[in-house]
Tab-separated table of C-alpha atoms in Angstrom:
chain	number	residue	atom	x	y	z
A	1	MET	CA	-0.065	0.133	0.012
A	2	LYS	CA	2.907	2.356	0.942
A	3	HIS	CA	4.558	1.681	-2.398
A	4	CYS	CA	1.310	2.141	-4.304
A	5	TYR	CA	1.136	5.733	-2.585
A	6	LYS	CA	4.424	6.659	-3.552
A	7	ILE	CA	3.830	5.940	-7.023
A	8	ALA	CA	0.549	7.679	-7.130
A	9	THR	CA	2.378	10.786	-5.641
A	10	LEU	CA	4.941	10.323	-8.155
A	11	VAL	CA	2.322	10.226	-11.101
A	12	LEU	CA	0.805	13.307	-9.466
A	13	LEU	CA	3.983	15.199	-9.354
A	14	ILE	CA	4.810	14.419	-12.761
A	15	ALA	CA	1.500	15.452	-14.041
A	16	LEU	CA	1.527	18.987	-12.010
A	17	THR	CA	5.137	19.512	-13.521
A	18	SER	CA	4.148	18.719	-17.106
A	19	CYS	CA	1.061	21.344	-16.384
A	20	LEU	CA	3.219	23.979	-15.102
A	21	LYS	CA	5.790	23.473	-17.812
A	22	GLU	CA	3.107	23.736	-20.560
A	23	LYS	CA	1.814	26.819	-18.735
A	24	ASN	CA	5.043	28.396	-18.572
A	25	GLU	CA	5.926	27.561	-22.440
A	26	GLU	CA	2.585	29.270	-23.267
A	27	SER	CA	3.260	32.372	-21.259
A	28	ALA	CA	6.405	32.570	-22.702
A	29	ASP	CA	5.299	32.456	-26.367
A	30	SER	CA	5.466	35.776	-27.611
A	31	ARG	CA	2.604	35.207	-29.837
A	32	TYR	CA	0.338	35.782	-26.718
A	33	GLN	CA	2.154	38.531	-25.093
A	34	PRO	CA	0.558	42.102	-25.169
A	35	LYS	CA	2.584	44.715	-27.164
A	36	GLU	CA	2.619	48.353	-27.372
A	37	PHE	CA	1.398	49.407	-30.752
A	38	VAL	CA	3.206	52.794	-30.274
A	39	GLU	CA	6.959	52.213	-31.059
A	40	VAL	CA	7.803	55.757	-31.599
A	41	LYS	CA	10.013	57.080	-28.378
A	42	HIS	CA	8.572	60.317	-27.473
A	43	PRO	CA	10.892	63.088	-26.575
A	44	ASP	CA	10.836	63.180	-22.621
A	45	TRP	CA	10.116	66.884	-22.599
A	46	SER	CA	6.814	66.209	-24.515
A	47	LYS	CA	4.963	63.991	-21.630
A	48	ASN	CA	3.292	67.199	-20.121
A	49	ALA	CA	3.646	69.278	-22.886
A	50	THR	CA	1.320	71.908	-24.407
A	51	ILE	CA	1.265	73.493	-27.857
A	52	TYR	CA	0.784	76.863	-29.572
A	53	GLU	CA	0.034	77.731	-33.160
A	54	ALA	CA	1.467	80.734	-34.662
A	55	ASN	CA	0.717	82.552	-37.830
A	56	ILE	CA	3.687	84.831	-38.259
A	57	ARG	CA	2.013	86.720	-41.112
A	58	GLN	CA	-0.694	87.823	-39.025
A	59	PHE	CA	0.660	88.227	-35.538
A	60	THR	CA	2.016	91.460	-35.686
A	61	PRO	CA	1.972	94.712	-38.056
A	62	GLU	CA	5.514	93.956	-39.250
A	63	GLY	CA	4.549	89.992	-39.649
A	64	THR	CA	8.341	89.036	-38.894
A	65	PHE	CA	10.154	86.406	-36.889
A	66	LYS	CA	11.895	89.443	-35.275
A	67	ALA	CA	8.528	91.092	-34.258
A	68	PHE	CA	7.095	87.732	-33.138
A	69	GLU	CA	10.002	87.422	-30.365
A	70	ALA	CA	8.368	90.108	-28.539
A	71	HIS	CA	5.464	87.831	-27.694
A	72	LEU	CA	7.631	84.808	-26.407
A	73	GLN	CA	7.779	85.781	-22.657
A	74	ARG	CA	3.962	86.146	-22.663
A	75	ILE	CA	3.349	82.959	-24.434
A	76	LYS	CA	5.756	81.165	-22.239
A	77	ALA	CA	4.140	82.674	-18.891
A	78	MET	CA	0.867	81.181	-20.118
A	79	GLY	CA	2.365	77.531	-20.015
A	80	ILE	CA	3.349	76.927	-23.634
A	81	ASP	CA	6.050	74.388	-24.408
A	82	ILE	CA	6.038	73.782	-28.024
A	83	ILE	CA	5.509	76.581	-30.638
A	84	TRP	CA	4.294	75.342	-33.969
A	85	LEU	CA	4.818	77.879	-36.720
A	86	MET	CA	2.728	77.863	-39.851
A	87	PRO	CA	5.194	77.236	-43.153
A	88	ILE	CA	8.015	79.748	-43.053
A	89	HIS	CA	8.990	79.014	-46.747
A	90	PRO	CA	8.906	81.223	-49.989
A	91	ILE	CA	5.501	81.197	-51.503
A	92	GLY	CA	4.867	80.657	-54.929
A	93	VAL	CA	3.537	83.370	-57.480
A	94	GLU	CA	2.171	81.587	-60.292
A	95	LYS	CA	-1.576	81.107	-59.805
A	96	ARG	CA	-1.175	82.771	-56.315
A	97	LYS	CA	-4.484	82.985	-54.377
A	98	GLY	CA	-5.242	86.520	-52.958
A	99	THR	CA	-2.465	89.437	-52.664
A	100	LEU	CA	-0.084	87.445	-50.567
A	101	GLY	CA	-0.717	83.833	-51.431
A	102	SER	CA	-1.211	80.551	-49.446
A	103	GLU	CA	1.686	79.816	-47.086
A	104	TYR	CA	0.968	76.226	-48.138
A	105	SER	CA	2.162	76.715	-51.551
A	106	VAL	CA	5.693	76.260	-51.047
A	107	LYS	CA	8.356	77.339	-53.804
A	108	ASP	CA	11.494	76.468	-52.020
A	109	TYR	CA	11.823	73.815	-49.495
A	110	TYR	CA	15.293	75.240	-48.461
A	111	GLY	CA	14.391	78.837	-48.289
A	112	ILE	CA	12.845	81.364	-45.947
A	113	ASN	CA	9.735	83.439	-46.754
A	114	PRO	CA	11.324	86.972	-47.184
A	115	GLU	CA	7.969	88.514	-45.520
A	116	PHE	CA	9.267	86.922	-42.388
A	117	GLY	CA	13.114	87.869	-42.569
A	118	THR	CA	16.253	86.033	-43.058
A	119	LYS	CA	17.672	82.604	-42.191
A	120	GLU	CA	19.874	84.415	-39.668
A	121	ASP	CA	16.596	85.823	-38.322
A	122	PHE	CA	15.022	82.378	-38.044
A	123	LYS	CA	17.885	81.019	-36.423
A	124	HIS	CA	17.947	83.783	-33.882
A	125	LEU	CA	14.122	82.927	-33.088
A	126	VAL	CA	14.910	79.353	-32.596
A	127	ASP	CA	17.763	79.971	-30.243
A	128	LYS	CA	15.487	82.528	-28.321
A	129	ILE	CA	12.883	79.957	-27.898
A	130	HIS	CA	15.158	77.329	-26.901
A	131	SER	CA	17.067	79.698	-24.208
A	132	MET	CA	13.264	79.986	-22.758
A	133	GLY	CA	12.816	76.478	-22.171
A	134	MET	CA	10.215	76.034	-25.171
A	135	TYR	CA	10.396	73.788	-28.311
A	136	ILE	CA	9.792	74.983	-31.981
A	137	ILE	CA	8.252	72.806	-34.614
A	138	VAL	CA	7.728	74.164	-38.081
A	139	ASP	CA	4.767	73.198	-40.699
A	140	TRP	CA	5.940	71.063	-43.346
A	141	VAL	CA	3.987	70.647	-46.847
A	142	ALA	CA	5.147	67.602	-48.266
A	143	ASN	CA	2.245	66.736	-50.535
A	144	HIS	CA	2.440	69.347	-52.848
A	145	SER	CA	4.382	72.270	-54.143
A	146	SER	CA	3.801	75.848	-55.770
A	147	TRP	CA	3.485	75.662	-59.565
A	148	ASP	CA	6.714	77.734	-60.006
A	149	ASN	CA	8.767	75.532	-57.449
A	150	PRO	CA	11.886	74.875	-59.508
A	151	LEU	CA	11.181	71.128	-58.975
A	152	ALA	CA	8.712	71.127	-61.368
A	153	LYS	CA	10.986	71.942	-64.371
A	154	GLU	CA	14.052	70.058	-63.018
A	155	HIS	CA	12.066	66.867	-62.116
A	156	PRO	CA	8.652	67.047	-63.938
A	157	ASP	CA	8.391	63.223	-63.161
A	158	TRP	CA	8.227	63.743	-59.528
A	159	TYR	CA	4.722	64.912	-59.791
A	160	THR	CA	1.349	63.308	-60.716
A	161	LYS	CA	-0.262	64.082	-64.125
A	162	THR	CA	-3.706	64.525	-65.534
A	163	GLU	CA	-4.859	61.861	-68.102
A	164	GLU	CA	-3.654	64.536	-70.799
A	165	GLY	CA	-0.229	64.395	-69.048
A	166	ASN	CA	-0.361	67.990	-67.310
A	167	PHE	CA	0.324	68.854	-63.682
A	168	GLN	CA	-2.693	68.654	-61.457
A	169	PRO	CA	-3.529	69.927	-57.699
A	170	THR	CA	-4.154	67.067	-55.440
A	171	PRO	CA	-7.009	64.938	-57.346
A	172	TRP	CA	-10.432	65.852	-56.257
A	173	TYR	CA	-9.435	69.079	-54.362
A	174	ASP	CA	-9.815	72.572	-55.973
A	175	TRP	CA	-6.208	73.668	-54.524
A	176	ASP	CA	-5.803	75.441	-57.835
A	177	ASP	CA	-2.439	77.064	-56.450
A	178	VAL	CA	-0.402	74.049	-55.953
A	179	ILE	CA	0.681	70.699	-57.841
A	180	ASP	CA	0.619	67.192	-56.356
A	181	PHE	CA	3.788	65.207	-55.661
A	182	ASP	CA	4.212	61.555	-56.733
A	183	TYR	CA	5.785	59.466	-53.789
A	184	GLU	CA	6.147	56.289	-55.927
A	185	LYS	CA	9.204	58.200	-56.845
A	186	PRO	CA	12.367	57.227	-54.745
A	187	ALA	CA	14.380	60.315	-55.939
A	188	LEU	CA	11.388	62.351	-54.421
A	189	ARG	CA	11.415	60.691	-51.162
A	190	LYS	CA	15.102	61.233	-50.726
A	191	TYR	CA	15.299	64.919	-51.672
A	192	MET	CA	12.107	65.605	-49.147
A	193	THR	CA	13.857	63.522	-46.339
A	194	GLU	CA	17.258	65.576	-46.934
A	195	ALA	CA	15.112	68.550	-46.737
A	196	LEU	CA	13.688	67.481	-43.596
A	197	VAL	CA	16.931	66.553	-42.083
A	198	TYR	CA	18.355	69.889	-43.292
A	199	TRP	CA	16.114	72.233	-40.970
A	200	VAL	CA	16.738	69.955	-37.868
A	201	ARG	CA	20.473	69.607	-38.410
A	202	ASP	CA	21.249	73.092	-39.630
A	203	PHE	CA	18.655	75.086	-37.629
A	204	ASN	CA	18.083	72.908	-34.500
A	205	ILE	CA	14.214	72.989	-34.921
A	206	ASP	CA	12.714	70.183	-32.618
A	207	GLY	CA	10.318	68.698	-35.365
A	208	TYR	CA	7.261	69.271	-37.588
A	209	ARG	CA	3.568	69.787	-37.953
A	210	CYS	CA	3.118	67.745	-41.204
A	211	ASP	CA	0.386	69.096	-43.664
A	212	THR	CA	-2.050	66.302	-44.955
A	213	ALA	CA	0.115	63.852	-43.536
A	214	GLY	CA	-2.165	60.940	-44.398
A	215	PHE	CA	-1.969	61.696	-48.180
A	216	LEU	CA	1.459	60.289	-48.273
A	217	PRO	CA	2.469	56.826	-47.877
A	218	THR	CA	3.012	55.894	-44.107
A	219	ASP	CA	6.433	54.153	-44.932
A	220	PHE	CA	7.745	57.428	-45.980
A	221	TRP	CA	7.081	59.193	-42.821
A	222	ASP	CA	8.464	56.242	-41.041
A	223	ASN	CA	11.894	56.341	-42.671
A	224	ALA	CA	12.054	60.157	-42.400
A	225	ARG	CA	11.242	60.068	-38.686
A	226	ALA	CA	14.171	57.610	-38.293
A	227	GLU	CA	16.766	59.960	-40.352
A	228	MET	CA	15.756	63.035	-38.232
A	229	ASP	CA	16.004	61.151	-34.905
A	230	ALA	CA	19.401	60.084	-35.890
A	231	VAL	CA	20.264	63.854	-35.921
A	232	LYS	CA	18.403	64.683	-32.763
A	233	PRO	CA	15.174	63.324	-31.163
A	234	VAL	CA	12.106	65.050	-32.724
A	235	PHE	CA	8.299	65.959	-32.070
A	236	MET	CA	6.172	65.074	-34.929
A	237	LEU	CA	2.684	66.131	-35.281
A	238	ALA	CA	0.444	64.818	-38.218
A	239	GLU	CA	-2.482	66.912	-39.742
A	240	TRP	CA	-4.691	63.642	-39.816
A	241	GLU	CA	-6.868	61.374	-37.451
A	242	SER	CA	-5.431	57.647	-37.958
A	243	ARG	CA	-3.785	55.066	-35.926
A	244	ASP	CA	-1.190	53.725	-38.229
A	245	LEU	CA	0.666	57.034	-38.029
A	246	HIS	CA	1.490	56.551	-34.594
A	247	LYS	CA	3.298	53.390	-34.753
A	248	ASN	CA	6.691	54.500	-35.999
A	249	ALA	CA	6.410	58.062	-37.376
A	250	PHE	CA	4.385	60.439	-35.302
A	251	ASP	CA	4.130	61.411	-31.811
A	252	MET	CA	0.488	63.211	-31.999
A	253	THR	CA	-2.261	63.414	-34.514
A	254	TYR	CA	-5.206	65.760	-34.730
A	255	SER	CA	-8.470	65.000	-32.922
A	256	TRP	CA	-10.851	66.417	-35.343
A	257	THR	CA	-13.618	63.970	-33.951
A	258	PHE	CA	-13.455	65.577	-30.628
A	259	PHE	CA	-13.802	69.139	-31.949
A	260	GLU	CA	-16.836	67.928	-34.112
A	261	LYS	CA	-18.665	66.097	-31.212
A	262	MET	CA	-18.247	69.414	-28.990
A	263	VAL	CA	-19.684	71.650	-31.812
A	264	ALA	CA	-22.656	68.977	-32.479
A	265	VAL	CA	-23.583	69.929	-28.750
A	266	THR	CA	-22.753	73.591	-28.540
A	267	ARG	CA	-23.664	74.790	-32.162
A	268	ASP	CA	-26.044	72.152	-33.430
A	269	LYS	CA	-27.734	71.495	-30.190
A	270	LYS	CA	-27.401	67.909	-30.568
A	271	SER	CA	-27.079	65.685	-27.603
A	272	MET	CA	-24.178	64.369	-25.902
A	273	ALA	CA	-24.029	61.071	-27.120
A	274	GLY	CA	-21.356	61.489	-29.731
A	275	LEU	CA	-19.109	63.207	-27.175
A	276	VAL	CA	-19.686	60.198	-24.741
A	277	GLU	CA	-18.898	57.969	-27.809
A	278	TYR	CA	-15.775	59.538	-28.549
A	279	MET	CA	-14.732	59.240	-24.963
A	280	ALA	CA	-15.289	55.764	-24.928
A	281	HIS	CA	-13.546	54.906	-28.271
A	282	ASP	CA	-10.580	57.093	-26.656
A	283	VAL	CA	-10.232	54.762	-23.915
A	284	SER	CA	-10.829	51.396	-25.550
A	285	THR	CA	-9.603	51.732	-29.227
A	286	PHE	CA	-7.072	54.560	-29.406
A	287	PRO	CA	-3.312	53.605	-28.729
A	288	ARG	CA	-2.282	54.159	-24.999
A	289	ASP	CA	0.848	56.020	-25.889
A	290	GLY	CA	-0.258	58.033	-28.690
A	291	TYR	CA	-0.987	61.684	-28.480
A	292	ARG	CA	-3.960	63.349	-29.593
A	293	MET	CA	-4.139	67.412	-30.185
A	294	LEU	CA	-7.385	68.896	-28.960
A	295	PHE	CA	-8.663	72.319	-29.739
A	296	THR	CA	-11.568	74.728	-29.952
A	297	ASP	CA	-9.816	76.560	-33.002
A	298	ASN	CA	-6.992	76.251	-35.603
A	299	HIS	CA	-6.035	77.842	-38.819
A	300	ASP	CA	-8.187	75.403	-40.607
A	301	MET	CA	-11.333	76.787	-39.324
A	302	ASN	CA	-11.514	78.687	-42.455
A	303	SER	CA	-12.726	75.734	-44.257
A	304	TRP	CA	-15.403	75.653	-41.646
A	305	ASN	CA	-16.644	79.118	-42.820
A	306	LYS	CA	-17.717	79.528	-39.028
A	307	ASN	CA	-16.290	81.997	-36.475
A	308	MET	CA	-15.273	80.415	-33.119
A	309	ASP	CA	-18.251	82.242	-31.231
A	310	TYR	CA	-20.606	80.751	-33.623
A	311	ASN	CA	-19.165	77.277	-33.092
A	312	PHE	CA	-19.154	77.361	-29.547
A	313	GLY	CA	-21.262	80.251	-28.383
A	314	ASP	CA	-21.467	80.319	-24.446
A	315	GLY	CA	-19.968	76.815	-24.400
A	316	LEU	CA	-16.613	78.042	-25.514
A	317	GLU	CA	-15.100	78.148	-22.112
A	318	ALA	CA	-16.354	74.771	-21.002
A	319	SER	CA	-15.020	73.233	-24.307
A	320	MET	CA	-11.575	74.696	-23.583
A	321	VAL	CA	-11.790	73.115	-20.076
A	322	LEU	CA	-12.509	69.896	-21.529
A	323	CYS	CA	-9.716	70.091	-24.114
A	324	GLY	CA	-7.375	70.801	-21.118
A	325	THR	CA	-8.555	67.769	-18.899
A	326	VAL	CA	-9.337	65.084	-21.368
A	327	ASN	CA	-6.655	62.613	-22.783
A	328	GLY	CA	-4.675	64.578	-25.227
A	329	MET	CA	-2.496	67.858	-25.568
A	330	PRO	CA	-4.150	71.045	-25.634
A	331	LEU	CA	-3.657	73.693	-28.754
A	332	VAL	CA	-3.861	77.367	-28.505
A	333	TYR	CA	-4.083	78.882	-31.632
A	334	GLY	CA	-2.580	82.322	-31.765
A	335	GLY	CA	-5.023	84.849	-30.988
A	336	GLN	CA	-7.479	82.545	-29.127
A	337	GLU	CA	-6.127	83.983	-25.677
A	338	ALA	CA	-7.014	87.538	-26.952
A	339	GLY	CA	-10.851	86.412	-27.808
A	340	LEU	CA	-10.040	85.844	-31.579
A	341	ASN	CA	-13.629	85.096	-32.628
A	342	ARG	CA	-13.324	84.707	-36.476
A	343	SER	CA	-11.157	83.256	-38.874
A	344	LEU	CA	-8.186	84.995	-40.101
A	345	LYS	CA	-7.785	85.824	-43.895
A	346	PHE	CA	-5.607	83.045	-45.370
A	347	PHE	CA	-4.256	84.826	-48.495
A	348	ASP	CA	-4.006	88.308	-47.183
A	349	LYS	CA	-2.890	90.514	-44.399
A	350	ASP	CA	-5.340	90.434	-41.322
A	351	LEU	CA	-4.158	91.334	-37.995
A	352	ILE	CA	-4.860	90.063	-34.555
A	353	ASP	CA	-6.136	92.496	-32.083
A	354	TRP	CA	-4.100	91.973	-28.871
A	355	SER	CA	-5.658	94.834	-26.789
A	356	LYS	CA	-7.553	92.165	-24.543
A	357	MET	CA	-6.678	88.863	-22.942
A	358	PRO	CA	-10.159	87.300	-21.912
A	359	TYR	CA	-8.953	83.625	-22.076
A	360	GLU	CA	-4.981	84.006	-21.071
A	361	GLY	CA	-5.798	83.570	-17.335
A	362	LEU	CA	-8.105	80.199	-18.097
A	363	PHE	CA	-5.299	78.616	-20.270
A	364	LYS	CA	-2.627	79.425	-17.664
A	365	LYS	CA	-4.394	77.830	-14.978
A	366	LEU	CA	-5.067	74.612	-16.920
A	367	PHE	CA	-1.598	74.300	-18.107
A	368	ASP	CA	0.204	74.970	-14.804
A	369	LEU	CA	-1.897	72.087	-13.688
A	370	LYS	CA	-0.979	69.902	-16.520
A	371	HIS	CA	2.604	70.493	-15.985
A	372	LYS	CA	2.376	69.458	-12.234
A	373	ASN	CA	-0.422	66.918	-12.131
A	374	LYS	CA	0.558	63.444	-13.670
A	375	ALA	CA	-3.004	62.705	-14.210
A	376	LEU	CA	-3.142	65.014	-17.152
A	377	TRP	CA	0.366	63.995	-18.610
A	378	ASN	CA	0.309	62.634	-22.184
A	379	GLY	CA	-0.230	59.266	-23.477
A	380	LYS	CA	0.786	56.605	-21.074
A	381	GLN	CA	2.486	59.106	-18.774
A	382	GLY	CA	-1.142	60.083	-17.799
A	383	GLY	CA	-4.225	58.902	-16.382
A	384	VAL	CA	-6.845	56.698	-18.025
A	385	MET	CA	-10.193	58.618	-18.100
A	386	VAL	CA	-12.737	57.032	-15.700
A	387	ARG	CA	-16.398	57.985	-16.282
A	388	ILE	CA	-18.084	59.107	-13.264
A	389	TYR	CA	-21.788	58.350	-13.470
A	390	ASN	CA	-24.754	60.841	-12.616
A	391	ASP	CA	-28.338	61.041	-12.628
A	392	LYS	CA	-28.073	63.739	-15.245
A	393	MET	CA	-26.215	62.005	-17.831
A	394	GLU	CA	-27.747	63.807	-20.865
A	395	GLN	CA	-26.546	67.243	-19.720
A	396	VAL	CA	-23.446	66.509	-17.289
A	397	ILE	CA	-20.306	64.894	-18.509
A	398	SER	CA	-18.379	63.779	-15.495
A	399	PHE	CA	-14.977	61.715	-15.303
A	400	SER	CA	-11.876	61.339	-13.098
A	401	ARG	CA	-8.154	60.829	-14.169
A	402	SER	CA	-5.578	59.488	-11.732
A	403	LYS	CA	-1.880	58.873	-11.857
A	404	ASP	CA	0.456	57.967	-9.038
A	405	LYS	CA	-0.943	60.086	-6.066
A	406	ASP	CA	-2.408	62.776	-8.562
A	407	LYS	CA	-5.917	62.774	-9.300
A	408	VAL	CA	-8.214	65.607	-11.218
A	409	ILE	CA	-12.005	65.274	-11.856
A	410	ASN	CA	-13.942	67.027	-14.494
A	411	VAL	CA	-17.704	67.760	-13.980
A	412	THR	CA	-19.038	70.060	-16.807
A	413	ASN	CA	-22.713	70.855	-17.286
A	414	TYR	CA	-22.352	70.890	-21.207
A	415	SER	CA	-25.699	72.230	-21.782
A	416	ASP	CA	-27.635	75.415	-22.094
A	417	LYS	CA	-29.798	74.793	-19.205
A	418	PRO	CA	-29.163	74.907	-15.275
A	419	VAL	CA	-28.993	71.424	-13.674
A	420	THR	CA	-28.899	69.972	-10.102
A	421	VAL	CA	-26.845	66.651	-10.540
A	422	LYS	CA	-25.941	63.778	-8.113
A	423	LEU	CA	-22.613	62.107	-8.684
A	424	ASN	CA	-22.032	58.518	-7.965
A	425	ALA	CA	-18.320	59.073	-6.682
A	426	ALA	CA	-18.161	56.265	-4.505
A	427	TYR	CA	-14.512	55.812	-5.726
A	428	GLN	CA	-13.793	59.392	-5.771
A	429	LYS	CA	-14.028	60.149	-2.183
A	430	GLY	CA	-11.873	62.656	-0.594
A	431	ASP	CA	-10.728	66.122	-0.238
A	432	TYR	CA	-10.173	68.303	-3.379
A	433	THR	CA	-9.525	71.823	-4.418
A	434	GLU	CA	-11.528	73.524	-7.239
A	435	LEU	CA	-8.863	74.838	-9.792
A	436	PHE	CA	-10.554	78.063	-10.667
A	437	SER	CA	-12.283	79.149	-7.522
A	438	GLY	CA	-9.810	77.567	-5.022
A	439	LYS	CA	-12.818	76.273	-3.009
A	440	LYS	CA	-12.092	73.187	-0.959
A	441	ILE	CA	-14.641	70.485	-1.750
A	442	THR	CA	-14.805	66.999	-0.072
A	443	LEU	CA	-16.677	64.343	-2.192
A	444	LYS	CA	-18.326	61.905	-0.150
A	445	GLY	CA	-19.712	59.671	-2.900
A	446	ASP	CA	-23.043	60.895	-3.413
A	447	ASP	CA	-22.580	64.512	-3.897
A	448	VAL	CA	-24.997	67.143	-5.380
A	449	PHE	CA	-23.997	70.307	-7.228
A	450	GLU	CA	-26.213	72.849	-8.574
A	451	MET	CA	-24.754	73.929	-12.056
A	452	LYS	CA	-25.420	77.139	-14.223
A	453	PRO	CA	-25.357	76.538	-18.149
A	454	TRP	CA	-22.018	75.408	-19.278
A	455	GLU	CA	-20.576	75.652	-15.530
A	456	TYR	CA	-17.520	73.452	-15.100
A	457	LEU	CA	-15.637	72.267	-11.850
A	458	VAL	CA	-11.968	70.934	-12.132
A	459	LEU	CA	-11.256	69.204	-8.678
A	460	VAL	CA	-7.798	68.761	-8.127
A	461	LYS	CA	-5.895	66.179	-5.433
């Protein structure tokens, strides 16, 4: 009997060992290991960064790099980390639109628009921005050039053609002042990549905002990023909204969808269902370490043919606060802080009025918080958005974000009607400080708030 017991024990041990071995082999199999989608290594300084778009032409009466420098201290004090300049290159004359032409009709990828100054002026601006602890990216238009860009004569085969064999704007678009490149041509890819590297290497810029980035093959951007990173770590923003660009090429893409869902509520008087759906998809389907750019305005608003006040009305501030607290990097479009409520002209001079600064203080509070509170940091460095349910879900959006010991809660009455709302905040109990009023608030789990139309609370721990 004793002998049989030993044999049974041995058999059991062998079986357990076999099971453990199979389990270990299974867990070690790389096919079943979770993998990060984003392979791009973000510059460390971007983890809690904010971004500012500057239209040099319209920024000052002079419209120059030198004149723009006078605004840098104010921009820095507002809490901006990355300054994005709209295109800085010479503008084509042939088929030009308006009196000054579009900055997105590039005549020379290695030149500086004489409107703005010289290469020495630009280098001075880059150095000045760096000396203040900020970073600079430049708008890059790789999809098309002006008609009179020398490349059209030197390398006509680098462009797509009509059925008649003529140059053409990007197919299906009415961009009549530009002609479309053909990225099936390796020589064009080499030229454009070398031009991108040139400004990083010789002028020490920190990266690019890439116009119509999705119109170009992703593998072009993947290689271009690698070649730039070999010079210095760069930050890349794509004017596009797509997962694939985040893998190897871009740190950040646009969140047009978030903008559209906010406008649907504020301007079009639709329900919050679309906005909630966006938040759900952001948490469940968007790459955890991808950055999304959030905004209530940028230069592309010209295409909406609406002014900022019309898009958001009384919900503008609430929308700005959402952009500063949901997952993503908030953008300030140059002039927003001054209350710019219209689209700037695209092809002619159109000055920004800097006499008042109604939103500068709001941005400063939001960005100070973003810098200090890890819950609001970018990508996987920040906290995941967790929905806080309430009894007025059709009016009030409420969520929390936590990282390490930091926590931020946003409660916004995103409607034009007053509301009394009760939060189901059982997992958010504790003491908080409201960001804008400084008021101390203790959440007990079933808290009731009376909120005015478009009123927002940002609770900070």
